[in-house]
C-alpha cells in the first residue's frame, strides 16, 4: 500500500511538472504568433551557413528589402556578418537575434560557455582546498549505487560558486544546480553590424515538483 501511494505521489508531481512546462510552451507559442502577425519570420539553424543560404534565396525573391524582418535564434548570429560581407547581394531587411556572450571582442557561444565551466570548477576546487577538503580518486561500482564522496563535495561547491563577471554574464546557481540568473541580449543589424538593443533577464525558480532534484549533501 505504501509503495502504491508513493508511486501515485510521484506520478502526481510529474504531471504537475509537465503542466508547468505546458504553460511555458503556450506562452512561447503565443509570443511567436504575435511576432509573425507583425511580419517577423523566425528561423533557427545551428549552422550559420544555412541561415546565410536562406538570406541569399530570399534576396533572389526580392525578400531582403527593408519591409521584411527576420529573427534568427542562433546564438552566434553576429558571426553571420562575415558571410554577408562576401555576398554580392544587398541585405536591407531587418535582422534580429539573441546572444549570451558578454566579452569584448565577442567569442563563439560554445567557447564562452566552456570557458565559464572551467572557471566555475576551478573556483570550486580552490574553495574546497582552502576549506581543507581534499578530493581523491575512489573505486566505486555504479551498478550497486556507489557514490563518489569527492563528487558530492565538488557538486555542492560548484552550486555555491558566484561570479559577477564571466564570458556569459553573472554566474550563480540554485539548489538544484540550475543557473539562477541568465541574461539574453537582444541584437539587431544596424549599419552592417550587430548591436545590442535590449536585454531579457530570466531567473530560474525552483520548481517544488522537480523530480529527483534533491541531493543528500553532507
mmCIF file of C-alpha atoms in Angstrom, residues 45 73 141 215:
data_model
loop_
_atom_site.group_PDB
_atom_site.id
_atom_site.type_symbol
_atom_site.label_atom_id
_atom_site.label_comp_id
_atom_site.label_asym_id
_atom_site.label_seq_id
_atom_site.Cartn_x
_atom_site.Cartn_y
_atom_site.Cartn_z
ATOM 1 C CA UNK A 45 19.635 26.585 -37.518
ATOM 2 C CA UNK A 73 17.709 32.187 -32.891
ATOM 3 C CA UNK A 141 30.578 0.348 -8.534
ATOM 4 C CA UNK A 215 20.605 15.987 -3.145
#
